[in-house]
PDB file of C-alpha atoms in Angstrom:
ATOM      1  CA  UNK A   1      -9.920  -9.438 -16.455  1.00 91.00           C
ATOM      2  CA  UNK A   2      -6.926  -8.710 -18.538  1.00 89.00           C
ATOM      3  CA  UNK A   3      -7.768  -8.081 -22.183  1.00 90.00           C
ATOM      4  CA  UNK A   4      -6.827 -11.167 -24.287  1.00 89.00           C
ATOM      5  CA  UNK A   5      -4.161  -9.847 -26.786  1.00 89.00           C
ATOM      6  CA  UNK A   6      -2.479  -7.219 -24.956  1.00 90.00           C
ATOM      7  CA  UNK A   7       1.110  -7.613 -23.426  1.00 90.00           C
ATOM      8  CA  UNK A   8       1.163  -7.365 -19.740  1.00 84.00           C
ATOM      9  CA  UNK A   9       3.121  -4.030 -19.977  1.00 90.00           C
ATOM     10  CA  UNK A  10       0.287  -2.597 -22.095  1.00 92.00           C
ATOM     11  CA  UNK A  11      -2.430  -3.502 -19.614  1.00 89.00           C
ATOM     12  CA  UNK A  12      -3.810  -0.631 -17.452  1.00 88.00           C
ATOM     13  CA  UNK A  13      -6.510  -0.363 -14.791  1.00 85.00           C
ATOM     14  CA  UNK A  14      -8.588   1.483 -17.423  1.00 88.00           C
ATOM     15  CA  UNK A  15      -8.468  -1.138 -20.172  1.00 89.00           C
ATOM     16  CA  UNK A  16      -9.267  -4.283 -18.114  1.00 91.00           C
ATOM     17  CA  UNK A  17     -12.099  -6.065 -19.694  1.00 91.00           C
ATOM     18  CA  UNK A  18     -15.381  -6.517 -17.644  1.00 92.00           C
ATOM     19  CA  UNK A  19     -17.491  -9.710 -17.980  1.00 92.00           C
ATOM     20  CA  UNK A  20     -20.291 -11.051 -15.813  1.00 93.00           C
ATOM     21  CA  UNK A  21     -20.175 -14.327 -14.082  1.00 92.00           C
ATOM     22  CA  UNK A  22     -21.876 -15.949 -17.184  1.00 91.00           C
ATOM     23  CA  UNK A  23     -18.941 -14.881 -19.289  1.00 90.00           C
ATOM     24  CA  UNK A  24     -20.778 -12.024 -21.145  1.00 91.00           C
ATOM     25  CA  UNK A  25     -18.704  -8.999 -21.910  1.00 91.00           C
ATOM     26  CA  UNK A  26     -19.929  -5.972 -20.146  1.00 91.00           C
ATOM     27  CA  UNK A  27     -17.385  -3.507 -21.117  1.00 90.00           C
ATOM     28  CA  UNK A  28     -17.341  -1.885 -24.621  1.00 89.00           C
ATOM     29  CA  UNK A  29     -13.896  -2.937 -26.180  1.00 89.00           C
ATOM     30  CA  UNK A  30     -12.533  -4.727 -28.858  1.00 89.00           C
ATOM     31  CA  UNK A  31     -10.623  -7.309 -26.948  1.00 89.00           C
ATOM     32  CA  UNK A  32     -11.772 -10.847 -26.577  1.00 90.00           C
ATOM     33  CA  UNK A  33     -11.858 -12.682 -23.195  1.00 89.00           C
ATOM     34  CA  UNK A  34      -9.460 -15.508 -22.450  1.00 90.00           C
ATOM     35  CA  UNK A  35     -11.886 -18.423 -22.057  1.00 92.00           C
ATOM     36  CA  UNK A  36      -9.683 -20.290 -19.636  1.00 93.00           C
ATOM     37  CA  UNK A  37      -9.195 -17.259 -17.525  1.00 92.00           C
ATOM     38  CA  UNK A  38     -12.929 -16.746 -17.419  1.00 93.00           C
ATOM     39  CA  UNK A  39     -13.766 -20.335 -16.403  1.00 95.00           C
ATOM     40  CA  UNK A  40     -11.276 -20.371 -13.627  1.00 96.00           C
ATOM     41  CA  UNK A  41     -11.848 -17.040 -12.106  1.00 96.00           C
ATOM     42  CA  UNK A  42     -15.631 -17.180 -12.335  1.00 96.00           C
ATOM     43  CA  UNK A  43     -15.738 -20.470 -10.585  1.00 96.00           C
ATOM     44  CA  UNK A  44     -14.224 -18.923  -7.520  1.00 97.00           C
ATOM     45  CA  UNK A  45     -16.242 -15.761  -7.722  1.00 96.00           C
ATOM     46  CA  UNK A  46     -19.396 -17.838  -7.800  1.00 96.00           C
ATOM     47  CA  UNK A  47     -18.553 -20.144  -5.062  1.00 96.00           C
ATOM     48  CA  UNK A  48     -17.160 -17.591  -2.683  1.00 96.00           C
ATOM     49  CA  UNK A  49     -18.999 -14.311  -3.352  1.00 96.00           C
ATOM     50  CA  UNK A  50     -18.817 -13.142   0.383  1.00 95.00           C
ATOM     51  CA  UNK A  51     -15.065 -13.203   1.030  1.00 95.00           C
ATOM     52  CA  UNK A  52     -13.148 -13.632  -2.251  1.00 96.00           C
ATOM     53  CA  UNK A  53     -13.445 -10.596  -4.537  1.00 95.00           C
ATOM     54  CA  UNK A  54     -10.170 -10.846  -6.255  1.00 95.00           C
ATOM     55  CA  UNK A  55      -8.618 -13.753  -7.899  1.00 96.00           C
ATOM     56  CA  UNK A  56      -5.027 -13.902  -9.246  1.00 95.00           C
ATOM     57  CA  UNK A  57      -3.539 -16.610 -11.487  1.00 95.00           C
ATOM     58  CA  UNK A  58       0.045 -16.917 -12.772  1.00 94.00           C
ATOM     59  CA  UNK A  59       2.379 -19.258 -14.425  1.00 95.00           C
ATOM     60  CA  UNK A  60       5.528 -18.515 -12.380  1.00 95.00           C
ATOM     61  CA  UNK A  61       8.459 -20.808 -12.297  1.00 97.00           C
ATOM     62  CA  UNK A  62       8.766 -21.523  -8.440  1.00 97.00           C
ATOM     63  CA  UNK A  63       4.953 -22.315  -8.145  1.00 97.00           C
ATOM     64  CA  UNK A  64       4.802 -24.195 -11.373  1.00 98.00           C
ATOM     65  CA  UNK A  65       7.798 -26.349  -9.995  1.00 98.00           C
ATOM     66  CA  UNK A  66       5.624 -27.065  -6.990  1.00 98.00           C
ATOM     67  CA  UNK A  67       2.696 -27.754  -9.145  1.00 98.00           C
ATOM     68  CA  UNK A  68       4.730 -30.412 -11.115  1.00 98.00           C
ATOM     69  CA  UNK A  69       5.426 -32.385  -7.920  1.00 97.00           C
ATOM     70  CA  UNK A  70       3.336 -35.048  -6.185  1.00 95.00           C
ATOM     71  CA  UNK A  71       4.032 -33.654  -2.850  1.00 93.00           C
ATOM     72  CA  UNK A  72       2.086 -31.147  -1.129  1.00 95.00           C
ATOM     73  CA  UNK A  73       3.247 -27.747  -0.119  1.00 97.00           C
ATOM     74  CA  UNK A  74       5.220 -27.550   3.205  1.00 97.00           C
ATOM     75  CA  UNK A  75       5.186 -24.249   5.162  1.00 98.00           C
ATOM     76  CA  UNK A  76       9.080 -23.829   5.559  1.00 97.00           C
ATOM     77  CA  UNK A  77       9.125 -20.527   7.663  1.00 97.00           C
ATOM     78  CA  UNK A  78       7.115 -18.390   9.859  1.00 96.00           C
ATOM     79  CA  UNK A  79       5.345 -16.427   7.307  1.00 96.00           C
ATOM     80  CA  UNK A  80       4.735 -19.624   5.400  1.00 97.00           C
ATOM     81  CA  UNK A  81       2.569 -20.944   8.296  1.00 97.00           C
ATOM     82  CA  UNK A  82      -0.315 -18.757   6.796  1.00 97.00           C
ATOM     83  CA  UNK A  83      -0.571 -21.278   4.193  1.00 98.00           C
ATOM     84  CA  UNK A  84      -1.109 -24.314   6.424  1.00 98.00           C
ATOM     85  CA  UNK A  85      -4.636 -25.945   5.871  1.00 97.00           C
ATOM     86  CA  UNK A  86      -5.315 -23.065   3.424  1.00 98.00           C
ATOM     87  CA  UNK A  87      -4.210 -24.647   0.264  1.00 98.00           C
ATOM     88  CA  UNK A  88      -6.268 -26.809  -2.193  1.00 98.00           C
ATOM     89  CA  UNK A  89      -5.118 -28.946  -5.163  1.00 98.00           C
ATOM     90  CA  UNK A  90      -6.734 -29.288  -8.554  1.00 97.00           C
ATOM     91  CA  UNK A  91      -5.640 -32.087 -10.964  1.00 97.00           C
ATOM     92  CA  UNK A  92      -4.503 -31.160 -14.468  1.00 97.00           C
ATOM     93  CA  UNK A  93      -7.073 -32.116 -17.171  1.00 95.00           C
ATOM     94  CA  UNK A  94      -5.894 -29.913 -20.017  1.00 96.00           C
ATOM     95  CA  UNK A  95      -6.536 -26.266 -20.752  1.00 96.00           C
ATOM     96  CA  UNK A  96      -9.515 -25.199 -18.585  1.00 95.00           C
ATOM     97  CA  UNK A  97     -12.089 -24.331 -21.284  1.00 93.00           C
ATOM     98  CA  UNK A  98     -14.966 -26.395 -20.224  1.00 91.00           C
ATOM     99  CA  UNK A  99     -17.243 -25.028 -17.409  1.00 92.00           C
ATOM    100  CA  UNK A 100     -17.777 -28.530 -16.167  1.00 92.00           C
ATOM    101  CA  UNK A 101     -14.375 -28.228 -14.473  1.00 95.00           C
ATOM    102  CA  UNK A 102     -15.592 -25.321 -12.251  1.00 96.00           C
ATOM    103  CA  UNK A 103     -17.153 -27.892  -9.834  1.00 96.00           C
ATOM    104  CA  UNK A 104     -13.781 -29.481  -9.260  1.00 97.00           C
ATOM    105  CA  UNK A 105     -12.105 -26.076  -8.796  1.00 97.00           C
ATOM    106  CA  UNK A 106     -14.601 -24.901  -6.175  1.00 97.00           C
ATOM    107  CA  UNK A 107     -14.419 -28.297  -4.419  1.00 97.00           C
ATOM    108  CA  UNK A 108     -10.644 -27.895  -4.197  1.00 97.00           C
ATOM    109  CA  UNK A 109     -11.006 -24.416  -2.814  1.00 97.00           C
ATOM    110  CA  UNK A 110     -13.613 -25.438  -0.274  1.00 96.00           C
ATOM    111  CA  UNK A 111     -14.906 -22.933   2.200  1.00 96.00           C
ATOM    112  CA  UNK A 112     -11.852 -21.979   4.022  1.00 95.00           C
ATOM    113  CA  UNK A 113      -9.137 -22.064   1.528  1.00 97.00           C
ATOM    114  CA  UNK A 114      -7.596 -19.151  -0.270  1.00 97.00           C
ATOM    115  CA  UNK A 115      -4.881 -20.742  -2.496  1.00 98.00           C
ATOM    116  CA  UNK A 116      -5.010 -23.364  -5.174  1.00 98.00           C
ATOM    117  CA  UNK A 117      -2.112 -25.282  -6.677  1.00 98.00           C
ATOM    118  CA  UNK A 118      -3.233 -26.126 -10.214  1.00 98.00           C
ATOM    119  CA  UNK A 119      -1.323 -29.334 -10.783  1.00 98.00           C
ATOM    120  CA  UNK A 120       1.116 -29.052 -13.705  1.00 98.00           C
ATOM    121  CA  UNK A 121      -0.307 -25.618 -14.374  1.00 97.00           C
ATOM    122  CA  UNK A 122       0.293 -22.765 -12.046  1.00 97.00           C
ATOM    123  CA  UNK A 123      -0.852 -20.874  -8.940  1.00 98.00           C
ATOM    124  CA  UNK A 124      -4.152 -19.270  -7.941  1.00 98.00           C
ATOM    125  CA  UNK A 125      -4.715 -17.169  -4.957  1.00 98.00           C
ATOM    126  CA  UNK A 126      -7.726 -15.024  -3.872  1.00 97.00           C
ATOM    127  CA  UNK A 127      -8.691 -12.577  -1.224  1.00 96.00           C
ATOM    128  CA  UNK A 128     -11.201  -9.960  -0.229  1.00 95.00           C
ATOM    129  CA  UNK A 129      -9.324  -7.453  -2.247  1.00 93.00           C
ATOM    130  CA  UNK A 130      -6.347  -6.986  -4.588  1.00 91.00           C
ATOM    131  CA  UNK A 131      -4.017  -6.396  -1.601  1.00 93.00           C
ATOM    132  CA  UNK A 132      -4.680  -9.802   0.010  1.00 94.00           C
ATOM    133  CA  UNK A 133      -4.691 -11.816  -3.253  1.00 96.00           C
ATOM    134  CA  UNK A 134      -1.302 -10.216  -4.135  1.00 95.00           C
ATOM    135  CA  UNK A 135       0.230 -10.889  -0.777  1.00 95.00           C
ATOM    136  CA  UNK A 136      -0.893 -14.517  -0.706  1.00 96.00           C
ATOM    137  CA  UNK A 137       0.638 -14.893  -4.132  1.00 97.00           C
ATOM    138  CA  UNK A 138       3.919 -13.432  -3.052  1.00 96.00           C
ATOM    139  CA  UNK A 139       3.902 -15.515   0.099  1.00 97.00           C
ATOM    140  CA  UNK A 140       3.351 -18.744  -1.786  1.00 98.00           C
ATOM    141  CA  UNK A 141       6.120 -17.926  -4.313  1.00 97.00           C
ATOM    142  CA  UNK A 142       8.697 -17.257  -1.410  1.00 97.00           C
ATOM    143  CA  UNK A 143       7.762 -20.393   0.313  1.00 98.00           C
ATOM    144  CA  UNK A 144       7.873 -22.375  -2.856  1.00 98.00           C
ATOM    145  CA  UNK A 145      11.499 -21.036  -3.489  1.00 98.00           C
ATOM    146  CA  UNK A 146      12.536 -21.815  -0.078  1.00 97.00           C
ATOM    147  CA  UNK A 147      11.021 -25.314  -0.145  1.00 97.00           C
ATOM    148  CA  UNK A 148      12.731 -26.112  -3.487  1.00 97.00           C
ATOM    149  CA  UNK A 149      16.173 -24.856  -2.453  1.00 97.00           C
ATOM    150  CA  UNK A 150      15.833 -26.528   0.851  1.00 97.00           C
ATOM    151  CA  UNK A 151      14.823 -29.951  -0.762  1.00 96.00           C
ATOM    152  CA  UNK A 152      17.805 -29.592  -3.157  1.00 96.00           C
ATOM    153  CA  UNK A 153      20.310 -28.799  -0.407  1.00 97.00           C
ATOM    154  CA  UNK A 154      20.556 -32.468   0.657  1.00 95.00           C
ATOM    155  CA  UNK A 155      20.698 -31.383   4.383  1.00 97.00           C
ATOM    156  CA  UNK A 156      18.250 -32.378   7.072  1.00 96.00           C
ATOM    157  CA  UNK A 157      15.100 -30.270   6.985  1.00 96.00           C
ATOM    158  CA  UNK A 158      13.690 -28.746  10.118  1.00 97.00           C
ATOM    159  CA  UNK A 159      10.049 -29.290   9.805  1.00 97.00           C
ATOM    160  CA  UNK A 160       7.451 -27.240  11.763  1.00 98.00           C
ATOM    161  CA  UNK A 161       4.960 -29.320  13.761  1.00 98.00           C
ATOM    162  CA  UNK A 162       1.408 -29.251  12.726  1.00 98.00           C
ATOM    163  CA  UNK A 163       0.255 -27.655  15.991  1.00 98.00           C
ATOM    164  CA  UNK A 164       2.863 -24.929  15.754  1.00 98.00           C
ATOM    165  CA  UNK A 165       1.994 -24.179  12.062  1.00 98.00           C
ATOM    166  CA  UNK A 166      -1.773 -24.103  13.142  1.00 97.00           C
ATOM    167  CA  UNK A 167      -0.922 -21.799  16.131  1.00 97.00           C
ATOM    168  CA  UNK A 168       1.080 -19.505  13.937  1.00 96.00           C
ATOM    169  CA  UNK A 169      -1.419 -19.236  11.300  1.00 96.00           C
ATOM    170  CA  UNK A 170      -4.170 -18.346  13.848  1.00 95.00           C
ATOM    171  CA  UNK A 171      -1.764 -15.532  15.033  1.00 95.00           C
ATOM    172  CA  UNK A 172      -1.544 -14.110  11.512  1.00 94.00           C
ATOM    173  CA  UNK A 173      -5.313 -14.457  10.883  1.00 92.00           C
ATOM    174  CA  UNK A 174      -6.623 -13.120  14.146  1.00 87.00           C
ATOM    175  CA  UNK A 175      -3.841 -11.762  16.367  1.00 61.00           C
ATOM    176  CA  UNK A 176      -1.645  -8.762  16.579  1.00 49.00           C
ATOM    177  CA  UNK A 177      -0.434  -8.922  12.944  1.00 51.00           C
ATOM    178  CA  UNK A 178      -3.952  -9.045  11.596  1.00 49.00           C
ATOM    179  CA  UNK A 179      -4.905  -5.990  13.700  1.00 52.00           C
ATOM    180  CA  UNK A 180      -1.978  -4.309  12.306  1.00 54.00           C
ATOM    181  CA  UNK A 181      -2.954  -5.423   8.797  1.00 56.00           C
ATOM    182  CA  UNK A 182      -6.442  -4.057   8.977  1.00 54.00           C
ATOM    183  CA  UNK A 183      -5.529  -0.362   8.926  1.00 55.00           C
ATOM    184  CA  UNK A 184      -2.648  -0.886   6.507  1.00 59.00           C
ATOM    185  CA  UNK A 185      -4.799  -2.560   3.944  1.00 56.00           C
ATOM    186  CA  UNK A 186      -7.458  -0.019   4.295  1.00 56.00           C
ATOM    187  CA  UNK A 187      -4.932   2.524   3.436  1.00 61.00           C
ATOM    188  CA  UNK A 188      -3.550   0.361   0.588  1.00 59.00           C
ATOM    189  CA  UNK A 189      -7.092  -0.174  -0.992  1.00 58.00           C
ATOM    190  CA  UNK A 190      -7.749   3.586  -0.827  1.00 60.00           C
ATOM    191  CA  UNK A 191      -4.443   4.426  -2.497  1.00 62.00           C
ATOM    192  CA  UNK A 192      -4.854   1.932  -5.096  1.00 60.00           C
ATOM    193  CA  UNK A 193      -8.245   3.404  -6.003  1.00 59.00           C
ATOM    194  CA  UNK A 194      -6.569   6.923  -6.216  1.00 60.00           C
ATOM    195  CA  UNK A 195      -3.764   5.513  -8.315  1.00 60.00           C
ATOM    196  CA  UNK A 196      -6.200   4.007 -10.702  1.00 57.00           C
ATOM    197  CA  UNK A 197      -8.101   7.267 -11.163  1.00 56.00           C
ATOM    198  CA  UNK A 198      -4.974   9.274 -11.308  1.00 58.00           C
ATOM    199  CA  UNK A 199      -3.316   7.080 -13.997  1.00 56.00           C
ATOM    200  CA  UNK A 200      -6.440   6.530 -16.115  1.00 55.00           C
ATOM    201  CA  UNK A 201      -6.725  10.287 -16.369  1.00 55.00           C
ATOM    202  CA  UNK A 202      -3.133  10.879 -17.203  1.00 56.00           C
ATOM    203  CA  UNK A 203      -2.419   9.047 -20.315  1.00 49.00           C
ATOM    204  CA  UNK A 204       1.375   9.727 -20.146  1.00 50.00           C
ATOM    205  CA  UNK A 205       1.544   7.545 -17.172  1.00 50.00           C
ATOM    206  CA  UNK A 206      -1.112   5.161 -17.940  1.00 48.00           C
ATOM    207  CA  UNK A 207       1.217   2.355 -19.012  1.00 49.00           C
ATOM    208  CA  UNK A 208       2.393   1.825 -15.529  1.00 49.00           C
ATOM    209  CA  UNK A 209      -0.854   1.830 -13.720  1.00 50.00           C
ATOM    210  CA  UNK A 210      -1.416  -1.854 -13.090  1.00 53.00           C
ATOM    211  CA  UNK A 211       2.243  -2.502 -12.239  1.00 54.00           C
ATOM    212  CA  UNK A 212       2.367   0.520 -10.056  1.00 56.00           C
ATOM    213  CA  UNK A 213      -0.705  -0.478  -7.980  1.00 58.00           C
ATOM    214  CA  UNK A 214       0.933  -3.904  -7.357  1.00 60.00           C
ATOM    215  CA  UNK A 215       4.255  -2.085  -6.428  1.00 58.00           C
ATOM    216  CA  UNK A 216       2.255  -0.108  -3.847  1.00 57.00           C
ATOM    217  CA  UNK A 217       0.750  -3.261  -2.441  1.00 57.00           C
ATOM    218  CA  UNK A 218       4.392  -4.838  -2.223  1.00 58.00           C
ATOM    219  CA  UNK A 219       5.419  -1.795  -0.163  1.00 57.00           C
ATOM    220  CA  UNK A 220       2.687  -2.639   2.357  1.00 54.00           C
ATOM    221  CA  UNK A 221       3.657  -6.256   2.557  1.00 52.00           C
ATOM    222  CA  UNK A 222       7.006  -4.927   3.554  1.00 52.00           C
ATOM    223  CA  UNK A 223       5.566  -2.633   6.117  1.00 48.00           C
ATOM    224  CA  UNK A 224       3.421  -5.335   7.666  1.00 47.00           C
ATOM    225  CA  UNK A 225       5.822  -8.227   7.896  1.00 51.00           C
ATOM    226  CA  UNK A 226       8.957  -6.421   7.876  1.00 48.00           C
ATOM    227  CA  UNK A 227      10.034  -8.067   4.523  1.00 50.00           C
ATOM    228  CA  UNK A 228      13.158  -6.863   2.952  1.00 47.00           C
ATOM    229  CA  UNK A 229      12.250  -6.172  -0.638  1.00 41.00           C
ATOM    230  CA  UNK A 230      14.845  -4.946  -3.088  1.00 40.00           C
ATOM    231  CA  UNK A 231      13.424  -1.986  -5.064  1.00 36.00           C
ATOM    232  CA  UNK A 232      14.808  -0.194  -8.235  1.00 37.00           C
ATOM    233  CA  UNK A 233      14.212   3.196  -9.589  1.00 38.00           C
ATOM    234  CA  UNK A 234      10.937   5.056  -9.611  1.00 32.00           C
ATOM    235  CA  UNK A 235       8.808   4.316 -12.683  1.00 35.00           C
ATOM    236  CA  UNK A 236       7.639   8.006 -12.977  1.00 36.00           C
ATOM    237  CA  UNK A 237       9.016  11.097 -11.453  1.00 35.00           C
ATOM    238  CA  UNK A 238       5.567  12.712 -11.645  1.00 36.00           C
ATOM    239  CA  UNK A 239       3.927   9.955  -9.683  1.00 34.00           C
ATOM    240  CA  UNK A 240       6.707  10.089  -7.239  1.00 34.00           C
ATOM    241  CA  UNK A 241       6.086  13.680  -6.411  1.00 36.00           C
ATOM    242  CA  UNK A 242       2.315  13.348  -6.061  1.00 37.00           C
ATOM    243  CA  UNK A 243       1.312  14.043  -2.461  1.00 39.00           C
ATOM    244  CA  UNK A 244      -1.402  11.191  -2.800  1.00 37.00           C
ATOM    245  CA  UNK A 245       1.228   8.737  -3.817  1.00 35.00           C
ATOM    246  CA  UNK A 246       4.076   8.677  -1.247  1.00 34.00           C
ATOM    247  CA  UNK A 247       5.557   5.302  -2.592  1.00 32.00           C
ATOM    248  CA  UNK A 248       7.079   5.034  -5.943  1.00 31.00           C
ATOM    249  CA  UNK A 249       9.773   2.355  -6.161  1.00 33.00           C
ATOM    250  CA  UNK A 250       9.785  -0.294  -8.809  1.00 33.00           C
ATOM    251  CA  UNK A 251      10.302  -4.016  -8.640  1.00 34.00           C
ATOM    252  CA  UNK A 252       9.955  -7.037 -10.696  1.00 36.00           C
ATOM    253  CA  UNK A 253       6.461  -8.597 -10.253  1.00 36.00           C
ATOM    254  CA  UNK A 254       5.013 -11.811 -11.815  1.00 38.00           C
ATOM    255  CA  UNK A 255       2.783 -11.402 -14.640  1.00 38.00           C
ATOM    256  CA  UNK A 256      -0.807 -11.805 -13.369  1.00 40.00           C
ATOM    257  CA  UNK A 257      -4.320 -12.064 -14.345  1.00 44.00           C
ATOM    258  CA  UNK A 258      -6.719 -10.188 -12.021  1.00 43.00           C
TER     259      UNK A 258
END
């Protein structure tokens, strides 16, 4: 988990704090653990040890706007159908410092959901690895932005029928797209591991490690779904020229807790 007290631009793969599922620190560092972060993340890891290995939680404005509504999330476009019947909702009860709230969190997540709307709080997504947790986060934020803009337009909304959303979700989860994803995600995870080692051993570039790993994942999101992302300049010429790191474009990413 991210060390409590460091700014996000100072967090690297090598200085993440390690804790066990009981909240005990395993890593030898001086940073405290965010109690609320531990309670939320540990709840999901305990409940879904076989399929959810990475949990991401952010306080991002589009998803927080959705979390402040009494309406459920509506998939608004083709990619958004991946969220159909895969979102749980957890009511706000104050800052999550009490482990007794973990049961409510895991109940909301259930056995087949990967995304939680923490009411009046923020967004949580999870996946078998960092790549899937991040892509689901990006997907929810994109759908949330479109949903809010559509609702504010005053125009008649074209809702997708449930059976079509379910069919499209199944296409993503088990059809041609997933087969294409499988090989891409395998490559992404390998490259992310290589990046972590490379950047941890190269202190001059260590400050971009976490951000750069997420940028690489965003690149694969673009490759899999044909998404048109707007990328800026490279964060490091040395990384860009490395044969093990073919992608080195920078973009704005939400602050996250992994």
